[in-house]
PDB file of C-alpha atoms in Angstrom:
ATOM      1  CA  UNK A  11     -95.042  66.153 -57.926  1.00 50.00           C
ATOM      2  CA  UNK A  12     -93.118  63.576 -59.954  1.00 59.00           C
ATOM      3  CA  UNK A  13     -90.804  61.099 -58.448  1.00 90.00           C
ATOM      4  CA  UNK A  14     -88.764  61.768 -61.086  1.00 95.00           C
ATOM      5  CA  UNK A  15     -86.999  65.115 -61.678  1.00 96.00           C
ATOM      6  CA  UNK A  16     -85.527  66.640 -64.505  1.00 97.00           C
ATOM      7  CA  UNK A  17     -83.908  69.705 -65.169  1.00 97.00           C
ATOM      8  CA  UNK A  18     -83.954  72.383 -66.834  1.00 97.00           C
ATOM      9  CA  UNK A  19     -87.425  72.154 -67.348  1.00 96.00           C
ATOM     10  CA  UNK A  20     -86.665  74.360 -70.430  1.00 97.00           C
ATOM     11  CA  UNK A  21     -83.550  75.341 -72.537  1.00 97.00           C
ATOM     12  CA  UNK A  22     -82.731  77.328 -75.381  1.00 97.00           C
ATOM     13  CA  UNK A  23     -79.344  76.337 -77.077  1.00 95.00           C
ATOM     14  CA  UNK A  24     -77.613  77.017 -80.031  1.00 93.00           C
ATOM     15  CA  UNK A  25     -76.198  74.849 -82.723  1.00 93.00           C
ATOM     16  CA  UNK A  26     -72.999  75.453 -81.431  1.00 91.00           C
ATOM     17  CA  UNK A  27     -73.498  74.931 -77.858  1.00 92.00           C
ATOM     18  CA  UNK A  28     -72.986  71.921 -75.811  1.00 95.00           C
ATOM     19  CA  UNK A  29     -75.315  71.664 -72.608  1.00 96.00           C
ATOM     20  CA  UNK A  30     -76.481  68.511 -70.630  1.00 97.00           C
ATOM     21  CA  UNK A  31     -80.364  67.499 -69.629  1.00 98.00           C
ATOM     22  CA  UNK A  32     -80.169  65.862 -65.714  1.00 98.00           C
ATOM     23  CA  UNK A  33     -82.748  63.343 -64.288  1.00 97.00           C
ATOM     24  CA  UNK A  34     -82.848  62.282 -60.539  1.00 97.00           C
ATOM     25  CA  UNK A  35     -84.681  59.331 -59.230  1.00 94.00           C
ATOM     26  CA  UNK A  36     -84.816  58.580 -55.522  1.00 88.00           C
ATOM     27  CA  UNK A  37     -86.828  55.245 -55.989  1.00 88.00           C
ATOM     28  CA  UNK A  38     -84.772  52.918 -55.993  1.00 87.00           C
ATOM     29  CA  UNK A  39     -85.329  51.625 -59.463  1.00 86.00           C
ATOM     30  CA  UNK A  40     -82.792  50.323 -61.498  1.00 85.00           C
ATOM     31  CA  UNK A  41     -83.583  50.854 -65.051  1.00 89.00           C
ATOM     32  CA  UNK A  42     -83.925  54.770 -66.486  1.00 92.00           C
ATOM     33  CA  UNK A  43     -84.596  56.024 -70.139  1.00 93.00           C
ATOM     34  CA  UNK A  44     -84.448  58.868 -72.113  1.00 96.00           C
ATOM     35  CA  UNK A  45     -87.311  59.427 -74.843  1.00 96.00           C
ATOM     36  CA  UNK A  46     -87.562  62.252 -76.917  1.00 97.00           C
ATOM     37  CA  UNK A  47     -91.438  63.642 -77.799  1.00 96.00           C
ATOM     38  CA  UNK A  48     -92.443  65.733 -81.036  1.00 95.00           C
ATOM     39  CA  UNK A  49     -95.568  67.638 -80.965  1.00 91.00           C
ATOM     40  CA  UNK A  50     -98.625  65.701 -81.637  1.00 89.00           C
ATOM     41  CA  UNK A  51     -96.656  62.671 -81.445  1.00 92.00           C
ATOM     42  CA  UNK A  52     -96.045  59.543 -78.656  1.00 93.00           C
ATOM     43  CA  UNK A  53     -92.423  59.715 -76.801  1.00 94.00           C
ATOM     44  CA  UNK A  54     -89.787  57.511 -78.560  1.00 94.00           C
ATOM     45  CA  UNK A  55     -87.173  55.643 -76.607  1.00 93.00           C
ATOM     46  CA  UNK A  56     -83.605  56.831 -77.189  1.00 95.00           C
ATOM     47  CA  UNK A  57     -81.793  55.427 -74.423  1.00 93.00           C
ATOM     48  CA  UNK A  58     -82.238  52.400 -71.872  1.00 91.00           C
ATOM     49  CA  UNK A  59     -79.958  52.088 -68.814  1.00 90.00           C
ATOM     50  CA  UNK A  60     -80.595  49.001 -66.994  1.00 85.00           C
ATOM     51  CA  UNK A  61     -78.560  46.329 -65.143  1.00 79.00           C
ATOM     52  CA  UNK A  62     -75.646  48.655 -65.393  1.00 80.00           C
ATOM     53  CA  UNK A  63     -75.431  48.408 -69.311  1.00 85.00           C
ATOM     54  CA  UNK A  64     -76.573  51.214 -71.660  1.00 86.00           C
ATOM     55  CA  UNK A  65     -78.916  50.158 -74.484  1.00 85.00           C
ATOM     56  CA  UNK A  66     -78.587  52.472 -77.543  1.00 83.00           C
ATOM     57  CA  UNK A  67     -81.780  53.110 -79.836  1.00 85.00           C
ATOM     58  CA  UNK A  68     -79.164  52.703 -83.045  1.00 86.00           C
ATOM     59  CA  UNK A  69     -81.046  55.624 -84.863  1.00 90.00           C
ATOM     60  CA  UNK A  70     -80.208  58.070 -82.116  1.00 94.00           C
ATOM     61  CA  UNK A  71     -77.953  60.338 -83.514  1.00 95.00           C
ATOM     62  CA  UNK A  72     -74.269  60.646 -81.989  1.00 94.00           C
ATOM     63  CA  UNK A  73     -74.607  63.993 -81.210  1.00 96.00           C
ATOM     64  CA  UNK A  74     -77.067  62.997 -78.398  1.00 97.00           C
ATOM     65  CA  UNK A  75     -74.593  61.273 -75.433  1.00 95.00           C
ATOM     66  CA  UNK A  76     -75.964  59.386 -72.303  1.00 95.00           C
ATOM     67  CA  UNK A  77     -74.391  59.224 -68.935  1.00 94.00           C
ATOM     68  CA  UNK A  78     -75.033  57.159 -65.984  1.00 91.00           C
ATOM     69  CA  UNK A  79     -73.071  58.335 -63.032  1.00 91.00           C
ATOM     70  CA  UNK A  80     -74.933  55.966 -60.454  1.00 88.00           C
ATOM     71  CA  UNK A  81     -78.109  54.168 -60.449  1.00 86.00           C
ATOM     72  CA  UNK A  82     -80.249  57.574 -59.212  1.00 92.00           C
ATOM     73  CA  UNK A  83     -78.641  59.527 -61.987  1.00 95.00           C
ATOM     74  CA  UNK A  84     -78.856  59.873 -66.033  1.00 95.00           C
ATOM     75  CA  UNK A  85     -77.680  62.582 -67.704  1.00 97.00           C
ATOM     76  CA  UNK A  86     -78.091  63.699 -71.534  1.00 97.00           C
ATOM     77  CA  UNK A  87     -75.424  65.047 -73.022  1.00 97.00           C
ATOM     78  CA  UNK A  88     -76.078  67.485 -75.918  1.00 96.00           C
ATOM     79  CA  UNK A  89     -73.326  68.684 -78.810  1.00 95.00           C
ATOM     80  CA  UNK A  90     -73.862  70.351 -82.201  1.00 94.00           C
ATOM     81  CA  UNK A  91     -77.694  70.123 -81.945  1.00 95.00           C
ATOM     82  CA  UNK A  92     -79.859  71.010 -85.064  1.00 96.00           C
ATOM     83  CA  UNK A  93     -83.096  72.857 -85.402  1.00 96.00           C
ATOM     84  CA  UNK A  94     -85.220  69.375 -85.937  1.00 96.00           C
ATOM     85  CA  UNK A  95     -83.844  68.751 -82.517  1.00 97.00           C
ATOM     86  CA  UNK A  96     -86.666  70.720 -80.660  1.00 97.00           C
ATOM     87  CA  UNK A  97     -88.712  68.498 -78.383  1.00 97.00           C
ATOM     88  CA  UNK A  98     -89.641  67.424 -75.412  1.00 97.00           C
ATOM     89  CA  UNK A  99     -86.847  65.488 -73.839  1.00 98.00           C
ATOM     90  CA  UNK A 100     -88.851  63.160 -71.118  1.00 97.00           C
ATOM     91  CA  UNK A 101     -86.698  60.773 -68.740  1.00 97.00           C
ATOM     92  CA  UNK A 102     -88.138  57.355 -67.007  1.00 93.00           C
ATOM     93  CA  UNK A 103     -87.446  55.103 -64.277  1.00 91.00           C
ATOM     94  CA  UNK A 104     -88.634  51.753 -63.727  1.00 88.00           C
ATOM     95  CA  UNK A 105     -88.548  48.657 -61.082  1.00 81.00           C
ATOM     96  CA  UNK A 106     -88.953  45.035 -61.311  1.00 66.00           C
ATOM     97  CA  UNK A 107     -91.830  44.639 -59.035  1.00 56.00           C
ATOM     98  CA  UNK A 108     -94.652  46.030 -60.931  1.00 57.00           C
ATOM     99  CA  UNK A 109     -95.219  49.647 -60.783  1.00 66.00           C
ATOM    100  CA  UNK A 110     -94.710  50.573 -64.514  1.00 80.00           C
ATOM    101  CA  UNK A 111     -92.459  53.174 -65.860  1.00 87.00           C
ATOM    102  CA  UNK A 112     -92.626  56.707 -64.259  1.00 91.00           C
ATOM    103  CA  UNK A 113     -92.105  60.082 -66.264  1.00 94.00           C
ATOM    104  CA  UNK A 114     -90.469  62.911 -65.397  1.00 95.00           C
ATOM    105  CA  UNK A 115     -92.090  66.471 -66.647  1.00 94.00           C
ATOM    106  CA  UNK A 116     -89.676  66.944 -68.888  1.00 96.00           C
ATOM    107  CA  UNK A 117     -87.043  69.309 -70.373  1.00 97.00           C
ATOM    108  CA  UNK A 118     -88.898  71.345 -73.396  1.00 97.00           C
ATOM    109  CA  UNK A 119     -85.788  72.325 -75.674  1.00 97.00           C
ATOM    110  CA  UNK A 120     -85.249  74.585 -78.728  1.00 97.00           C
ATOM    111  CA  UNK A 121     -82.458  74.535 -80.382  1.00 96.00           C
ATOM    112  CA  UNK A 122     -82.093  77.709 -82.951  1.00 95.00           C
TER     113      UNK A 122
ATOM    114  CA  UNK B  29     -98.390  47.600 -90.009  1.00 76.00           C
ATOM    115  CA  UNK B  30     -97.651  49.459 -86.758  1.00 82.00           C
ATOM    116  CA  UNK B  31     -96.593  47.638 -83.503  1.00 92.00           C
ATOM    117  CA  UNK B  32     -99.941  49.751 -81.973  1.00 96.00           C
ATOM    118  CA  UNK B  33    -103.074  51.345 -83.136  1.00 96.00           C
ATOM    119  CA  UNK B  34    -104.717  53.868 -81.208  1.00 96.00           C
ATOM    120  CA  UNK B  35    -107.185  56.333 -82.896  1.00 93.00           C
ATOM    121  CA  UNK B  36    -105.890  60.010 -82.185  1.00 91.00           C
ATOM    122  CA  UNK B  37    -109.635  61.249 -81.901  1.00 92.00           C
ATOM    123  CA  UNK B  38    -110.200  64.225 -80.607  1.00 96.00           C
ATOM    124  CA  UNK B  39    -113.002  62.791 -78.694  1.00 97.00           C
ATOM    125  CA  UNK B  40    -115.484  65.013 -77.556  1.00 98.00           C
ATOM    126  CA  UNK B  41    -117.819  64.049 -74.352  1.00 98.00           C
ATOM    127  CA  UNK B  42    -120.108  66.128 -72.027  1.00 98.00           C
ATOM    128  CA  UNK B  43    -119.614  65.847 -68.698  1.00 98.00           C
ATOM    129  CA  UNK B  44    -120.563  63.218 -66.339  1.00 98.00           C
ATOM    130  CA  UNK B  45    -120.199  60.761 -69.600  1.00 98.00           C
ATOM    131  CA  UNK B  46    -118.784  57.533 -69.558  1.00 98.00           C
ATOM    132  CA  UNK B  47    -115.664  57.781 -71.830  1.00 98.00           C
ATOM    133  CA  UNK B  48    -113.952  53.957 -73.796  1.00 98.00           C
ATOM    134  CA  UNK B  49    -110.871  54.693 -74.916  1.00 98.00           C
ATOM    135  CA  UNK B  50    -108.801  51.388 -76.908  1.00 98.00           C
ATOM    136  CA  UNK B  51    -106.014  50.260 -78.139  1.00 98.00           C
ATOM    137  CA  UNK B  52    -104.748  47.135 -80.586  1.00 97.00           C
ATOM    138  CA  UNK B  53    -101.798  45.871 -80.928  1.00 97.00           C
ATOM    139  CA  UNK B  54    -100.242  43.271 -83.470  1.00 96.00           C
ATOM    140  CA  UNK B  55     -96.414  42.197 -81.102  1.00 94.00           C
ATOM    141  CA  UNK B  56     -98.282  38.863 -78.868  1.00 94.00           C
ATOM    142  CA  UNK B  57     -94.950  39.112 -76.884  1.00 93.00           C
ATOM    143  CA  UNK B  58     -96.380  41.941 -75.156  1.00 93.00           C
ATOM    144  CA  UNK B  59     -97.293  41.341 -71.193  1.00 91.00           C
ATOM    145  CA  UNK B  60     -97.342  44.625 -69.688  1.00 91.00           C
ATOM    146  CA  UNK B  61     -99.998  47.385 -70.106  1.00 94.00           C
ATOM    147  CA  UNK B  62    -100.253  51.118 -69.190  1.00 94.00           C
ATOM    148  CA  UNK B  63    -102.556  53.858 -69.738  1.00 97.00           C
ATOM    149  CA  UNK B  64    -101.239  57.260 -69.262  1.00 97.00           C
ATOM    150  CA  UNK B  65    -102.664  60.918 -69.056  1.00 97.00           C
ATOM    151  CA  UNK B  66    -100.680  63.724 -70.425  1.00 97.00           C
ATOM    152  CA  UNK B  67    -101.393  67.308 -70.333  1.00 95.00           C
ATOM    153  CA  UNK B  68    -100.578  70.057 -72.664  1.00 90.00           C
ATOM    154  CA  UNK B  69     -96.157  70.418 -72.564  1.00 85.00           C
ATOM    155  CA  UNK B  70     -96.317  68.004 -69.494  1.00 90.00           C
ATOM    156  CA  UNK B  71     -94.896  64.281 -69.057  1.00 93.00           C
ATOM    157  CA  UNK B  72     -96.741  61.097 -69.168  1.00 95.00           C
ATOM    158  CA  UNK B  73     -98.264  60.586 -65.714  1.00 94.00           C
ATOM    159  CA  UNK B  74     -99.203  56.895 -65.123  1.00 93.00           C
ATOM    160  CA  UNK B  75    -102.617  55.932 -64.538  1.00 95.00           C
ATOM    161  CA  UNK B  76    -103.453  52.572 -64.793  1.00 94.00           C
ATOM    162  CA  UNK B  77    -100.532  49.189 -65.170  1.00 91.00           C
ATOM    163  CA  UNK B  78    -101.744  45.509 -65.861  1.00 90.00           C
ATOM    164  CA  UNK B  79    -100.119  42.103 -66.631  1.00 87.00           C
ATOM    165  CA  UNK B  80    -101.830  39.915 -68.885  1.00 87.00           C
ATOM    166  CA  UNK B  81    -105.236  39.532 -69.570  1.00 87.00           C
ATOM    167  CA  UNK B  82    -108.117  41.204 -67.080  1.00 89.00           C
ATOM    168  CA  UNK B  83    -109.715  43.959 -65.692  1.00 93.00           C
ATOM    169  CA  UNK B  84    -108.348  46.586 -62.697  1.00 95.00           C
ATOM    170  CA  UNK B  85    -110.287  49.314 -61.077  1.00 96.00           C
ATOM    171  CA  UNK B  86    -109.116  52.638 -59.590  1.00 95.00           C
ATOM    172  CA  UNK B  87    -111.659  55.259 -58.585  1.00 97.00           C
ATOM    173  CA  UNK B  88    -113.096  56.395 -61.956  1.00 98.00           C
ATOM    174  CA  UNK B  89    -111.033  54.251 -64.449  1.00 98.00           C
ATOM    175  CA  UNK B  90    -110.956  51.117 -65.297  1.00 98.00           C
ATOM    176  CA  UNK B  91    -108.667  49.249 -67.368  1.00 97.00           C
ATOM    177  CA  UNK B  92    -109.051  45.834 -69.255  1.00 97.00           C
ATOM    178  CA  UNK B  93    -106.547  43.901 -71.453  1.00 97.00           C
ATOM    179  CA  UNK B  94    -108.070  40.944 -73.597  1.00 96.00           C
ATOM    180  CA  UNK B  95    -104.926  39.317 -75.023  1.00 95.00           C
ATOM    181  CA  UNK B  96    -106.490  36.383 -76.552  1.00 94.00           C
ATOM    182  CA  UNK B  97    -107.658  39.565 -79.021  1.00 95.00           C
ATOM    183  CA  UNK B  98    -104.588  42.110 -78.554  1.00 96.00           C
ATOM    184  CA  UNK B  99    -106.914  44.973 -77.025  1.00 96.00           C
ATOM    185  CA  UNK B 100    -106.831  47.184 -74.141  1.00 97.00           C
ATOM    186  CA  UNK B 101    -109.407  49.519 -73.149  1.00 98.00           C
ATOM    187  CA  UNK B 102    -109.549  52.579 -70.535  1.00 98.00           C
ATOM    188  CA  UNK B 103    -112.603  53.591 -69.200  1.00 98.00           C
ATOM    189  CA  UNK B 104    -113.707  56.628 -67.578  1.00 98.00           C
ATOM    190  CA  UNK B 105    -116.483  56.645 -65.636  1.00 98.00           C
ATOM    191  CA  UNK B 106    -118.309  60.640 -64.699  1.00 98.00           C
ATOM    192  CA  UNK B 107    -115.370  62.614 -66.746  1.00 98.00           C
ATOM    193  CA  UNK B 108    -114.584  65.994 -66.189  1.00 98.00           C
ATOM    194  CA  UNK B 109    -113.282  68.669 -67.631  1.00 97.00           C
ATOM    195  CA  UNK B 110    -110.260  68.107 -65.885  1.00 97.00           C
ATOM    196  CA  UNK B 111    -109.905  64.868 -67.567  1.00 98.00           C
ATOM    197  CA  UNK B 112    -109.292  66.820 -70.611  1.00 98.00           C
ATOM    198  CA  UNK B 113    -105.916  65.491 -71.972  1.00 97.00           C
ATOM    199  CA  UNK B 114    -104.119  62.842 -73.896  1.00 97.00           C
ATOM    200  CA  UNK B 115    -104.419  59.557 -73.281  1.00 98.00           C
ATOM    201  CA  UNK B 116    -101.733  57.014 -74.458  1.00 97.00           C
ATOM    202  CA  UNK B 117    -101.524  53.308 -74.478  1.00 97.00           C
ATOM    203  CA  UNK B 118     -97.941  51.772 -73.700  1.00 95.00           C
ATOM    204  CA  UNK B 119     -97.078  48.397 -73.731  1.00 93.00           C
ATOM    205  CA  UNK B 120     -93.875  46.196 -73.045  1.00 90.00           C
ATOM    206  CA  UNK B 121     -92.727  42.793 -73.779  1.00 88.00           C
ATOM    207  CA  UNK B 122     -90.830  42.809 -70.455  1.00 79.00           C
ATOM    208  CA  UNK B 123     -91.858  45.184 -66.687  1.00 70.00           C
ATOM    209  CA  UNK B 124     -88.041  46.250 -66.572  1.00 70.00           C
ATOM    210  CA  UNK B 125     -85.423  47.573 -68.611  1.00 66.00           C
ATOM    211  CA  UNK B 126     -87.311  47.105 -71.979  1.00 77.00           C
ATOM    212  CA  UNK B 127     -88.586  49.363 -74.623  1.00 83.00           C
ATOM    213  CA  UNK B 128     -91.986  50.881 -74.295  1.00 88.00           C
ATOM    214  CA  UNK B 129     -94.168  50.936 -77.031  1.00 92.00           C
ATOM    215  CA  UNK B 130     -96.569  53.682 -77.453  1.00 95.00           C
ATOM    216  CA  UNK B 131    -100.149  54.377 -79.259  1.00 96.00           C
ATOM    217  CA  UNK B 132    -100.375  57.654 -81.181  1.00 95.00           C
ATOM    218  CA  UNK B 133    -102.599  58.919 -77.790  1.00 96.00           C
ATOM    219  CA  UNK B 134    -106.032  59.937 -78.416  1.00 97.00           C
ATOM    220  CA  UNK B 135    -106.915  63.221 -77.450  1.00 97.00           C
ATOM    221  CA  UNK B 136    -109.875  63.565 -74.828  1.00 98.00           C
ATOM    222  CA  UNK B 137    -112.004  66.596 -74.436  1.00 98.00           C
ATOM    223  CA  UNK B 138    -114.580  66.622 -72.008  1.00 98.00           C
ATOM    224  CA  UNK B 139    -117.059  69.345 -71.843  1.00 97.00           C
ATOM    225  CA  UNK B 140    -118.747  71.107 -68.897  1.00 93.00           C
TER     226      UNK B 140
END
């Protein structure tokens, strides 16, 4: 199993609706990320949390909200979604010391 | 011209094969190098992570970063079917907090 988990592992939302993705990391790293992952297509980075400062990919729509609670925790907060929106929503976690970044399974959603 | 090349394949071996998967990349700022394996609606698990320029072994793979050219390589030594899967390149200019820069993934299908 991952060291990183997300949940819901899947979600079905409406344009209307406003939900939240969660990610838990009990490693002690200090940096997490949100990417989002098309079909047929490599993750892209939306979000980096890292030193206690949020790092915004600026083509990230606003509609897509990060929160960092504490240093195990990053949640994704969702509002107004649209259809194009579908994908694979995969959170990361990294550490200075040379163990690369670590993926989460991810949270498939569809937004309809 | 993009940041990393990485042919998408599919690439088709018989078992017990010896399988070269590669990467280029054009950014010379990049020091940190991953190879990871990703199944079918599944995160990116991480297989192999070098600094710089060389070679590192684990079990079956092995992976190898010549800088001086801006190439990585992956092999696989006896695949399996179970090695089925794509396999992306990721690179960073920095091991913490920074952005991680994928190849397209090439997709691997070994047959039994």
């Amino acid at each position: 199993d991952t060291e990183v988990t997300q949940t819901p592992k899947h979600l079905v939302m409406g344009m209307t609706n406003k939900k939240s993705l969660k990610c838990e990391q009990h490693m002690g790293h200090r940096a997490m990320y949100w990417y989002k992952q098309k079909a047929k297509k490599p993750p892209e980075l939306m979000f980096v949390y890292s030193y206690e400062k949020l790092s915004i990919n600026e083509s990230v729509p606003s509609r897509f909200s990060p929160e960092c609670p504490n240093s195990s925790l990053l949640n994704l907060h969702l509002h107004a979604l649209q259809p194009e929106d579908s994908a694979l929503y995969l959170c990361a976690s990294s550490q200075e010391s040379g163990y690369g970044y670590t993926f989460g399974s991810g949270t498939r959603l569809t937004v309809v | 011209q993009k940041e990393v090349e990485q042919d998408p394949g599919p690439l088709s071996v018989p078992e017990g094969a010896i399988v070269s998967l590669n990467c280029t990349y054009s950014n010379s700022a990049f020091q940190y190098f991953m190879w990871y394996r990703q199944y079918s609606r599944k995160g990116p698990e991480l297989l192999m992570y070098t600094y710089s320029s060389g070679n590192k072994e684990d079990g079956r793979f092995t992976a190898q970063v010549d800088k001086s050219s801006k190439y990585i390589s992956l092999f696989i030594r006896d695949s399996q079917p179970s090695d089925s899967a794509t396999y992306l390149c990721a690179m960073s200019e920095r091991e913490y907090g920074n952005k991680l820069v994928f190849g397209a993934g090439t997709i691997l299908r070994v047959k039994s």
